[in-house]
Amino acid sequence: AQSVSQHNHHVILSEAASLELGCNYSYGGTVNLFWYVQYPGQHLQLLLKYFSGDPLVKGIKGFEAEFIKSKFSFNLRKPSVQWSDTAEYFCAVTRFGNEKLTFGTGTRLTIIP
Amino acid sequence: DADVTQTPRNRITKTGKRIMLECSQTKGHDRMYWYRQDPGLGLRLIYYSFDVKDINKGEISDGYSVSRQAQAKFSLSLESAIPNQTALYFCATSDAQGAFPDTQYFGPGTRLTVL
């Protein structure tokens, strides 16, 4: 069965620190990959997505993610976090011909001013 | 973002009651989805719909039913609510990119508590 793993459940960083959140998926075929963010009390918003092409994708608010097919990974990065990045981050995967968007369990990011 | 709206935003109900959650979208998308979010479990798909006449079960459809009244409206019903259906419910829409669903756009969520 298709699954998505986010091993970091809660990450605490100081402002200006660098961020990397891990995401691994289990499906070996063609996939689309997403990172969504949920700010406190708000709905999920798309940060970035990978469908094809350059495996390094850039999203909003200075986030980027790198698709490494050989490692089944799609890690999210940001070189310098801000207090406003405090949120929950979800990695999600969908695969060719399958309507299901499978989410990871989420990583809660807390930024200390 | 008011493209996807959900009503009510919060609801407290009792075990055994019938509850309907409503979702409307102005994005013109054909595909609509219902998810529930539970702490530590991420989002799980309940039902999805490709169009008014096409309804499909997701991974956790037991205890739920849906109705696609129009392209823009997709409602979720709990026929007889039970406490373990207490969760945050999200509606989402997406366009299609060939055989791949495209980005999903989420509503603000409905927080449901079943006592």
PDB file of C-alpha atoms in Angstrom:
ATOM      1  CA  ALA A   1       0.000   0.000   0.000  1.00  0.00           C
ATOM      2  CA  GLN A   2       1.092   3.525  -0.675  1.00  0.00           C
ATOM      3  CA  SER A   3       2.413   5.326   2.390  1.00  0.00           C
ATOM      4  CA  VAL A   4       4.149   8.560   3.272  1.00  0.00           C
ATOM      5  CA  SER A   5       6.508   8.902   6.219  1.00  0.00           C
ATOM      6  CA  GLN A   6       7.433  12.070   8.008  1.00  0.00           C
ATOM      7  CA  HIS A   7       9.843  11.054  10.723  1.00  0.00           C
ATOM      8  CA  ASN A   8      10.076  14.414  12.459  1.00  0.00           C
ATOM      9  CA  HIS A   9       6.929  14.858  14.495  1.00  0.00           C
ATOM     10  CA  HIS A  10       7.897  18.102  16.200  1.00  0.00           C
ATOM     11  CA  VAL A  11      10.794  20.348  15.293  1.00  0.00           C
ATOM     12  CA  ILE A  12      11.816  23.368  17.337  1.00  0.00           C
ATOM     13  CA  LEU A  13      14.194  25.920  15.854  1.00  0.00           C
ATOM     14  CA  SER A  14      15.356  29.429  16.551  1.00  0.00           C
ATOM     15  CA  GLU A  15      14.764  32.178  14.034  1.00  0.00           C
ATOM     16  CA  ALA A  16      17.352  32.270  11.217  1.00  0.00           C
ATOM     17  CA  ALA A  17      18.175  28.586  11.633  1.00  0.00           C
ATOM     18  CA  SER A  18      18.102  26.343   8.576  1.00  0.00           C
ATOM     19  CA  LEU A  19      15.282  23.849   8.174  1.00  0.00           C
ATOM     20  CA  GLU A  20      15.029  20.444   6.616  1.00  0.00           C
ATOM     21  CA  LEU A  21      11.935  18.282   7.046  1.00  0.00           C
ATOM     22  CA  GLY A  22      12.065  14.727   5.832  1.00  0.00           C
ATOM     23  CA  CYS A  23       9.492  12.979   3.653  1.00  0.00           C
ATOM     24  CA  ASN A  24       9.730   9.468   2.256  1.00  0.00           C
ATOM     25  CA  TYR A  25       7.137   7.568   0.272  1.00  0.00           C
ATOM     26  CA  SER A  26       6.744   3.909  -0.482  1.00  0.00           C
ATOM     27  CA  TYR A  27       5.380   3.766  -4.022  1.00  0.00           C
ATOM     28  CA  GLY A  28       7.840   2.896  -6.793  1.00  0.00           C
ATOM     29  CA  GLY A  29       5.953   4.186  -9.814  1.00  0.00           C
ATOM     30  CA  THR A  30       5.379   7.658 -11.207  1.00  0.00           C
ATOM     31  CA  VAL A  31       4.288  10.055  -8.505  1.00  0.00           C
ATOM     32  CA  ASN A  32       3.302  13.640  -7.932  1.00  0.00           C
ATOM     33  CA  LEU A  33       4.604  15.138  -4.708  1.00  0.00           C
ATOM     34  CA  PHE A  34       3.311  17.995  -2.597  1.00  0.00           C
ATOM     35  CA  TRP A  35       4.088  19.919   0.540  1.00  0.00           C
ATOM     36  CA  TYR A  36       1.185  21.611   2.274  1.00  0.00           C
ATOM     37  CA  VAL A  37       1.333  23.943   5.249  1.00  0.00           C
ATOM     38  CA  GLN A  38      -1.316  24.507   7.905  1.00  0.00           C
ATOM     39  CA  TYR A  39      -0.867  27.659   9.965  1.00  0.00           C
ATOM     40  CA  PRO A  40      -2.534  27.678  13.371  1.00  0.00           C
ATOM     41  CA  GLY A  41      -6.300  27.786  12.968  1.00  0.00           C
ATOM     42  CA  GLN A  42      -6.151  27.855   9.198  1.00  0.00           C
ATOM     43  CA  HIS A  43      -6.748  25.472   6.336  1.00  0.00           C
ATOM     44  CA  LEU A  44      -4.096  23.656   4.359  1.00  0.00           C
ATOM     45  CA  GLN A  45      -2.282  25.670   1.735  1.00  0.00           C
ATOM     46  CA  LEU A  46       0.022  24.458  -0.987  1.00  0.00           C
ATOM     47  CA  LEU A  47       3.691  25.279  -0.434  1.00  0.00           C
ATOM     48  CA  LEU A  48       5.091  23.587  -3.494  1.00  0.00           C
ATOM     49  CA  LYS A  49       4.665  20.602  -5.777  1.00  0.00           C
ATOM     50  CA  TYR A  50       6.678  18.363  -8.042  1.00  0.00           C
ATOM     51  CA  PHE A  51       5.188  16.778 -11.147  1.00  0.00           C
ATOM     52  CA  SER A  52       8.165  16.382 -13.474  1.00  0.00           C
ATOM     53  CA  GLY A  53      11.322  18.118 -14.686  1.00  0.00           C
ATOM     54  CA  ASP A  54      13.864  19.779 -12.403  1.00  0.00           C
ATOM     55  CA  PRO A  55      13.874  17.772  -9.159  1.00  0.00           C
ATOM     56  CA  LEU A  56      14.597  20.909  -7.153  1.00  0.00           C
ATOM     57  CA  VAL A  57      11.364  22.829  -6.865  1.00  0.00           C
ATOM     58  CA  LYS A  58      10.842  26.218  -5.331  1.00  0.00           C
ATOM     59  CA  GLY A  59       7.694  27.234  -3.577  1.00  0.00           C
ATOM     60  CA  ILE A  60       6.261  30.161  -1.738  1.00  0.00           C
ATOM     61  CA  LYS A  61       7.851  31.951   1.206  1.00  0.00           C
ATOM     62  CA  GLY A  62      11.372  30.809   0.391  1.00  0.00           C
ATOM     63  CA  PHE A  63      10.717  27.083   0.713  1.00  0.00           C
ATOM     64  CA  GLU A  64      12.170  24.519  -1.637  1.00  0.00           C
ATOM     65  CA  ALA A  65      12.124  20.752  -1.905  1.00  0.00           C
ATOM     66  CA  GLU A  66      14.278  18.201  -3.678  1.00  0.00           C
ATOM     67  CA  PHE A  67      12.906  15.041  -5.237  1.00  0.00           C
ATOM     68  CA  ILE A  68      15.437  12.209  -5.023  1.00  0.00           C
ATOM     69  CA  LYS A  69      13.883   9.298  -6.864  1.00  0.00           C
ATOM     70  CA  SER A  70      16.512   6.760  -5.793  1.00  0.00           C
ATOM     71  CA  LYS A  71      15.789   7.538  -2.157  1.00  0.00           C
ATOM     72  CA  PHE A  72      12.010   7.895  -2.538  1.00  0.00           C
ATOM     73  CA  SER A  73      12.369  11.227  -0.783  1.00  0.00           C
ATOM     74  CA  PHE A  74      11.017  14.731  -1.118  1.00  0.00           C
ATOM     75  CA  ASN A  75      12.552  16.747   1.696  1.00  0.00           C
ATOM     76  CA  LEU A  76      11.493  20.303   2.410  1.00  0.00           C
ATOM     77  CA  ARG A  77      14.120  22.974   3.090  1.00  0.00           C
ATOM     78  CA  LYS A  78      14.401  26.608   3.977  1.00  0.00           C
ATOM     79  CA  PRO A  79      17.776  28.302   4.578  1.00  0.00           C
ATOM     80  CA  SER A  80      16.571  30.742   7.250  1.00  0.00           C
ATOM     81  CA  VAL A  81      13.286  30.286   9.084  1.00  0.00           C
ATOM     82  CA  GLN A  82      11.124  33.026  10.537  1.00  0.00           C
ATOM     83  CA  TRP A  83       8.768  33.045  13.489  1.00  0.00           C
ATOM     84  CA  SER A  84       5.876  33.186  11.003  1.00  0.00           C
ATOM     85  CA  ASP A  85       6.871  29.741   9.692  1.00  0.00           C
ATOM     86  CA  THR A  86       5.436  28.191  12.841  1.00  0.00           C
ATOM     87  CA  ALA A  87       2.891  25.730  11.458  1.00  0.00           C
ATOM     88  CA  GLU A  88       2.244  22.108  10.689  1.00  0.00           C
ATOM     89  CA  TYR A  89       3.737  20.766   7.471  1.00  0.00           C
ATOM     90  CA  PHE A  90       2.337  17.849   5.506  1.00  0.00           C
ATOM     91  CA  CYS A  91       3.963  15.905   2.737  1.00  0.00           C
ATOM     92  CA  ALA A  92       1.544  14.241   0.293  1.00  0.00           C
ATOM     93  CA  VAL A  93       1.847  11.914  -2.660  1.00  0.00           C
ATOM     94  CA  THR A  94      -0.418  10.867  -5.470  1.00  0.00           C
ATOM     95  CA  ARG A  95       0.380   8.414  -8.173  1.00  0.00           C
ATOM     96  CA  PHE A  96      -0.534   7.959 -11.771  1.00  0.00           C
ATOM     97  CA  GLY A  97      -4.117   6.786 -12.280  1.00  0.00           C
ATOM     98  CA  ASN A  98      -4.956   6.920  -8.587  1.00  0.00           C
ATOM     99  CA  GLU A  99      -7.181   9.646  -7.236  1.00  0.00           C
ATOM    100  CA  LYS A 100      -5.970   9.212  -3.708  1.00  0.00           C
ATOM    101  CA  LEU A 101      -3.729  11.877  -2.201  1.00  0.00           C
ATOM    102  CA  THR A 102      -1.872  10.164   0.618  1.00  0.00           C
ATOM    103  CA  PHE A 103      -0.701  12.425   3.413  1.00  0.00           C
ATOM    104  CA  GLY A 104       2.055  11.948   5.908  1.00  0.00           C
ATOM    105  CA  THR A 105       1.239  12.390   9.564  1.00  0.00           C
ATOM    106  CA  GLY A 106       2.639  15.907   9.585  1.00  0.00           C
ATOM    107  CA  THR A 107       5.529  17.721  11.250  1.00  0.00           C
ATOM    108  CA  ARG A 108       4.820  20.462  13.713  1.00  0.00           C
ATOM    109  CA  LEU A 109       7.367  23.258  13.390  1.00  0.00           C
ATOM    110  CA  THR A 110       7.827  25.732  16.211  1.00  0.00           C
ATOM    111  CA  ILE A 111      10.079  28.731  15.655  1.00  0.00           C
ATOM    112  CA  ILE A 112      11.394  30.498  18.723  1.00  0.00           C
ATOM    113  CA  PRO A 113      11.906  34.246  18.272  1.00  0.00           C
TER     114      PRO A 113
ATOM    115  CA  ASP B   1      -9.269  32.208   0.443  1.00  0.00           C
ATOM    116  CA  ALA B   2     -13.045  31.970  -0.061  1.00  0.00           C
ATOM    117  CA  ASP B   3     -12.902  29.688  -3.105  1.00  0.00           C
ATOM    118  CA  VAL B   4     -13.833  26.689  -0.966  1.00  0.00           C
ATOM    119  CA  THR B   5     -16.253  27.268   1.886  1.00  0.00           C
ATOM    120  CA  GLN B   6     -17.527  24.909   4.537  1.00  0.00           C
ATOM    121  CA  THR B   7     -20.496  25.133   6.869  1.00  0.00           C
ATOM    122  CA  PRO B   8     -20.739  24.920   9.776  1.00  0.00           C
ATOM    123  CA  ARG B   9     -17.247  25.772  11.023  1.00  0.00           C
ATOM    124  CA  ASN B  10     -17.857  24.208  14.400  1.00  0.00           C
ATOM    125  CA  ARG B  11     -20.469  21.732  15.556  1.00  0.00           C
ATOM    126  CA  ILE B  12     -21.098  19.888  18.774  1.00  0.00           C
ATOM    127  CA  THR B  13     -23.588  17.047  18.640  1.00  0.00           C
ATOM    128  CA  LYS B  14     -24.645  13.955  20.547  1.00  0.00           C
ATOM    129  CA  THR B  15     -24.150  10.304  19.793  1.00  0.00           C
ATOM    130  CA  GLY B  16     -26.781   8.973  17.405  1.00  0.00           C
ATOM    131  CA  LYS B  17     -27.640  12.287  15.794  1.00  0.00           C
ATOM    132  CA  ARG B  18     -27.563  12.799  12.041  1.00  0.00           C
ATOM    133  CA  ILE B  19     -25.178  15.509  10.941  1.00  0.00           C
ATOM    134  CA  MET B  20     -24.572  17.112   7.559  1.00  0.00           C
ATOM    135  CA  LEU B  21     -21.478  19.094   6.672  1.00  0.00           C
ATOM    136  CA  GLU B  22     -21.628  21.221   3.560  1.00  0.00           C
ATOM    137  CA  CYS B  23     -19.005  22.335   1.096  1.00  0.00           C
ATOM    138  CA  SER B  24     -19.247  24.827  -1.747  1.00  0.00           C
ATOM    139  CA  GLN B  25     -16.627  25.909  -4.250  1.00  0.00           C
ATOM    140  CA  THR B  26     -16.321  28.674  -6.804  1.00  0.00           C
ATOM    141  CA  LYS B  27     -13.196  27.337  -8.509  1.00  0.00           C
ATOM    142  CA  GLY B  28     -15.130  25.521 -11.204  1.00  0.00           C
ATOM    143  CA  HIS B  29     -13.366  22.250 -10.445  1.00  0.00           C
ATOM    144  CA  ASP B  30     -15.001  18.927 -11.204  1.00  0.00           C
ATOM    145  CA  ARG B  31     -13.283  16.943  -8.460  1.00  0.00           C
ATOM    146  CA  MET B  32     -14.249  17.311  -4.841  1.00  0.00           C
ATOM    147  CA  TYR B  33     -13.069  15.459  -1.728  1.00  0.00           C
ATOM    148  CA  TRP B  34     -13.844  15.003   1.936  1.00  0.00           C
ATOM    149  CA  TYR B  35     -11.056  14.305   4.459  1.00  0.00           C
ATOM    150  CA  ARG B  36     -10.858  14.004   8.177  1.00  0.00           C
ATOM    151  CA  GLN B  37      -7.850  15.108  10.186  1.00  0.00           C
ATOM    152  CA  ASP B  38      -6.951  13.524  13.487  1.00  0.00           C
ATOM    153  CA  PRO B  39      -3.931  14.450  15.599  1.00  0.00           C
ATOM    154  CA  GLY B  40      -0.924  12.321  14.672  1.00  0.00           C
ATOM    155  CA  LEU B  41      -2.718  10.684  11.731  1.00  0.00           C
ATOM    156  CA  GLY B  42      -2.597  13.383   9.076  1.00  0.00           C
ATOM    157  CA  LEU B  43      -5.512  13.608   6.648  1.00  0.00           C
ATOM    158  CA  ARG B  44      -7.448  10.579   5.527  1.00  0.00           C
ATOM    159  CA  LEU B  45      -9.762  10.448   2.534  1.00  0.00           C
ATOM    160  CA  ILE B  46     -13.434   9.701   3.230  1.00  0.00           C
ATOM    161  CA  TYR B  47     -15.102  10.148  -0.169  1.00  0.00           C
ATOM    162  CA  TYR B  48     -14.377  11.799  -3.459  1.00  0.00           C
ATOM    163  CA  SER B  49     -16.375  12.772  -6.522  1.00  0.00           C
ATOM    164  CA  PHE B  50     -15.331  13.327 -10.122  1.00  0.00           C
ATOM    165  CA  ASP B  51     -18.644  14.894 -11.057  1.00  0.00           C
ATOM    166  CA  VAL B  52     -22.282  14.911 -10.033  1.00  0.00           C
ATOM    167  CA  LYS B  53     -22.853  11.309 -11.059  1.00  0.00           C
ATOM    168  CA  ASP B  54     -19.537   9.876  -9.930  1.00  0.00           C
ATOM    169  CA  ILE B  55     -19.025   9.203  -6.213  1.00  0.00           C
ATOM    170  CA  ASN B  56     -16.242   7.039  -4.846  1.00  0.00           C
ATOM    171  CA  LYS B  57     -15.307   5.714  -1.434  1.00  0.00           C
ATOM    172  CA  GLY B  58     -12.025   6.676   0.117  1.00  0.00           C
ATOM    173  CA  GLU B  59     -10.065   4.795   2.740  1.00  0.00           C
ATOM    174  CA  ILE B  60     -12.404   5.444   5.687  1.00  0.00           C
ATOM    175  CA  SER B  61     -15.947   5.715   4.292  1.00  0.00           C
ATOM    176  CA  ASP B  62     -17.733   3.544   6.878  1.00  0.00           C
ATOM    177  CA  GLY B  63     -20.246   5.576   8.857  1.00  0.00           C
ATOM    178  CA  TYR B  64     -20.319   8.373   6.293  1.00  0.00           C
ATOM    179  CA  SER B  65     -22.295   9.167   3.160  1.00  0.00           C
ATOM    180  CA  VAL B  66     -22.051  11.967   0.630  1.00  0.00           C
ATOM    181  CA  SER B  67     -24.163  13.815  -1.880  1.00  0.00           C
ATOM    182  CA  ARG B  68     -22.971  15.835  -4.872  1.00  0.00           C
ATOM    183  CA  GLN B  69     -25.899  18.138  -5.442  1.00  0.00           C
ATOM    184  CA  ALA B  70     -24.191  20.195  -8.148  1.00  0.00           C
ATOM    185  CA  GLN B  71     -20.733  20.717  -9.539  1.00  0.00           C
ATOM    186  CA  ALA B  72     -20.129  23.306  -6.844  1.00  0.00           C
ATOM    187  CA  LYS B  73     -21.629  21.483  -3.856  1.00  0.00           C
ATOM    188  CA  PHE B  74     -20.546  18.342  -2.036  1.00  0.00           C
ATOM    189  CA  SER B  75     -22.016  17.438   1.340  1.00  0.00           C
ATOM    190  CA  LEU B  76     -20.912  14.877   3.902  1.00  0.00           C
ATOM    191  CA  SER B  77     -23.382  13.156   6.236  1.00  0.00           C
ATOM    192  CA  LEU B  78     -22.893  11.205   9.398  1.00  0.00           C
ATOM    193  CA  GLU B  79     -26.040   9.098   9.605  1.00  0.00           C
ATOM    194  CA  SER B  80     -25.639   8.275  13.285  1.00  0.00           C
ATOM    195  CA  ALA B  81     -22.717  10.120  14.819  1.00  0.00           C
ATOM    196  CA  ILE B  82     -20.403   8.362  17.251  1.00  0.00           C
ATOM    197  CA  PRO B  83     -17.667   9.833  19.469  1.00  0.00           C
ATOM    198  CA  ASN B  84     -14.767   8.482  17.390  1.00  0.00           C
ATOM    199  CA  GLN B  85     -16.008  10.642  14.525  1.00  0.00           C
ATOM    200  CA  THR B  86     -14.888  13.664  16.504  1.00  0.00           C
ATOM    201  CA  ALA B  87     -12.339  15.271  14.181  1.00  0.00           C
ATOM    202  CA  LEU B  88     -11.552  18.170  11.903  1.00  0.00           C
ATOM    203  CA  TYR B  89     -13.192  17.695   8.497  1.00  0.00           C
ATOM    204  CA  PHE B  90     -11.859  19.256   5.339  1.00  0.00           C
ATOM    205  CA  CYS B  91     -13.388  19.605   1.922  1.00  0.00           C
ATOM    206  CA  ALA B  92     -11.087  20.014  -1.057  1.00  0.00           C
ATOM    207  CA  THR B  93     -11.335  20.501  -4.807  1.00  0.00           C
ATOM    208  CA  SER B  94      -8.969  19.866  -7.665  1.00  0.00           C
ATOM    209  CA  ASP B  95      -8.664  20.040 -11.356  1.00  0.00           C
ATOM    210  CA  ALA B  96      -7.293  17.102 -13.322  1.00  0.00           C
ATOM    211  CA  GLN B  97      -4.023  16.809 -15.196  1.00  0.00           C
ATOM    212  CA  GLY B  98      -4.574  13.800 -17.407  1.00  0.00           C
ATOM    213  CA  ALA B  99      -4.660  10.767 -15.189  1.00  0.00           C
ATOM    214  CA  PHE B 100      -3.138  12.705 -12.315  1.00  0.00           C
ATOM    215  CA  PRO B 101      -5.261  14.804 -10.019  1.00  0.00           C
ATOM    216  CA  ASP B 102      -3.754  18.254  -9.758  1.00  0.00           C
ATOM    217  CA  THR B 103      -3.241  20.416  -6.713  1.00  0.00           C
ATOM    218  CA  GLN B 104      -6.006  20.168  -4.144  1.00  0.00           C
ATOM    219  CA  TYR B 105      -7.445  23.338  -2.637  1.00  0.00           C
ATOM    220  CA  PHE B 106      -8.806  23.045   0.844  1.00  0.00           C
ATOM    221  CA  GLY B 107     -11.647  24.672   2.683  1.00  0.00           C
ATOM    222  CA  PRO B 108     -11.263  26.124   6.186  1.00  0.00           C
ATOM    223  CA  GLY B 109     -12.459  22.968   7.910  1.00  0.00           C
ATOM    224  CA  THR B 110     -15.316  21.973  10.189  1.00  0.00           C
ATOM    225  CA  ARG B 111     -14.505  21.017  13.740  1.00  0.00           C
ATOM    226  CA  LEU B 112     -16.984  18.334  14.790  1.00  0.00           C
ATOM    227  CA  THR B 113     -17.357  17.093  18.334  1.00  0.00           C
ATOM    228  CA  VAL B 114     -19.569  14.103  19.078  1.00  0.00           C
ATOM    229  CA  LEU B 115     -20.418  13.712  22.761  1.00  0.00           C
TER     230      LEU B 115
END
